[in-house]
Amino acid sequence: MTWLAALAALASIVGSARAIDGDTLRIGATRIRLYGIDAPELHQLCGRGSRRNPCGRTAADALGRAVEGRTVTCMPMDVDRYGRTVAVCRSAGRDVGEELVSRGLAVAYRRYSTRYVGTEDVAHTKRLGMWSDVFQPPAEFRALRRGDGARPGEAVSAPNPSCTIKGNVSSKGARIYHVPGGRDYAKVRIAPPKSERWFCSEAEAEAAGWRPAR
């Protein structure tokens, strides 16, 4: 990259914005990933049992309201592997990433930045948003689905040694989870094409809509 291109890359991106999900928006033709935060995926659920809630959609709606009808200014920080501009964005004078984290609708993306760790700590202490119940960190949620490209019927081992609970879909479509030591645990094979998956805890399995094996 020439110094002129590098200088251009640092220029602010300003305009009306549209939320794509809880941590991504678009200004014109530019897709922007909010720097330093990680929001739940659009289809991700949080909580457990009757308290399950569409936290991914809630985060996306909150980002949409934060930028809707306003001029948004984004300062590029990097470009991610998907070609998206990674930036700190402000709307009505507020850091929209910080606002989402402060409400418990996203977490600090510690792998890449500590910018919002203090904000997350406050939301956690106050049990706001996702912190009011159990939830799976978005990065873990994505990691557990990286085996979705497996061939039909292929058995897949747990991607995380700590996540050994098997989520099985029965022939009747029932979603049942099996814990190590259970009667049928050894016989169950995970087939991602059938939407079967691994869980790290029983709470996580129940929050996703699976019930325990009888």
Coordinates of C-alpha atoms in Angstrom, one line a residue, residues 38 40 46-48 51 53 55 100-110 116-138:
D38 CA -18.7 -8.5 19.5
P40 CA -24.5 -12.1 19.2
C46 CA -29.7 -16.1 25.0
G47 CA -31.1 -17.1 28.3
R48 CA -32.6 -20.5 29.1
R51 CA -36.5 -17.0 29.4
N53 CA -34.7 -14.4 24.0
C55 CA -30.5 -11.4 21.8
L100 CA -24.2 -1.5 22.9
V101 CA -21.6 -2.8 25.4
S102 CA -22.9 -0.5 28.1
R103 CA -26.4 -2.0 27.7
G104 CA -25.2 -5.6 27.8
L105 CA -26.1 -6.1 24.1
A106 CA -22.6 -6.8 23.0
V107 CA -19.3 -7.8 24.7
A108 CA -15.8 -6.3 24.5
Y109 CA -13.9 -8.2 21.8
R110 CA -10.9 -8.7 24.0
Y116 CA -14.5 -1.4 26.1
V117 CA -13.5 -3.9 28.8
G118 CA -14.3 -1.4 31.6
T119 CA -17.7 -0.7 30.0
E120 CA -18.4 -4.4 29.9
D121 CA -17.4 -4.8 33.5
V122 CA -20.0 -2.2 34.6
A123 CA -22.7 -3.9 32.5
H124 CA -21.8 -7.3 33.9
T125 CA -21.9 -6.0 37.5
K126 CA -25.3 -4.4 36.9
R127 CA -26.5 -7.6 35.1
L128 CA -27.7 -5.6 32.1
G129 CA -28.9 -7.2 28.8
M130 CA -27.2 -10.6 28.2
W131 CA -25.6 -10.4 31.6
S132 CA -29.0 -10.9 33.3
D133 CA -29.0 -14.6 32.4
V134 CA -26.8 -17.2 30.7
F135 CA -25.4 -16.7 27.2
Q136 CA -22.8 -18.0 25.0
P137 CA -20.1 -15.6 23.9
P138 CA -20.6 -14.8 20.2

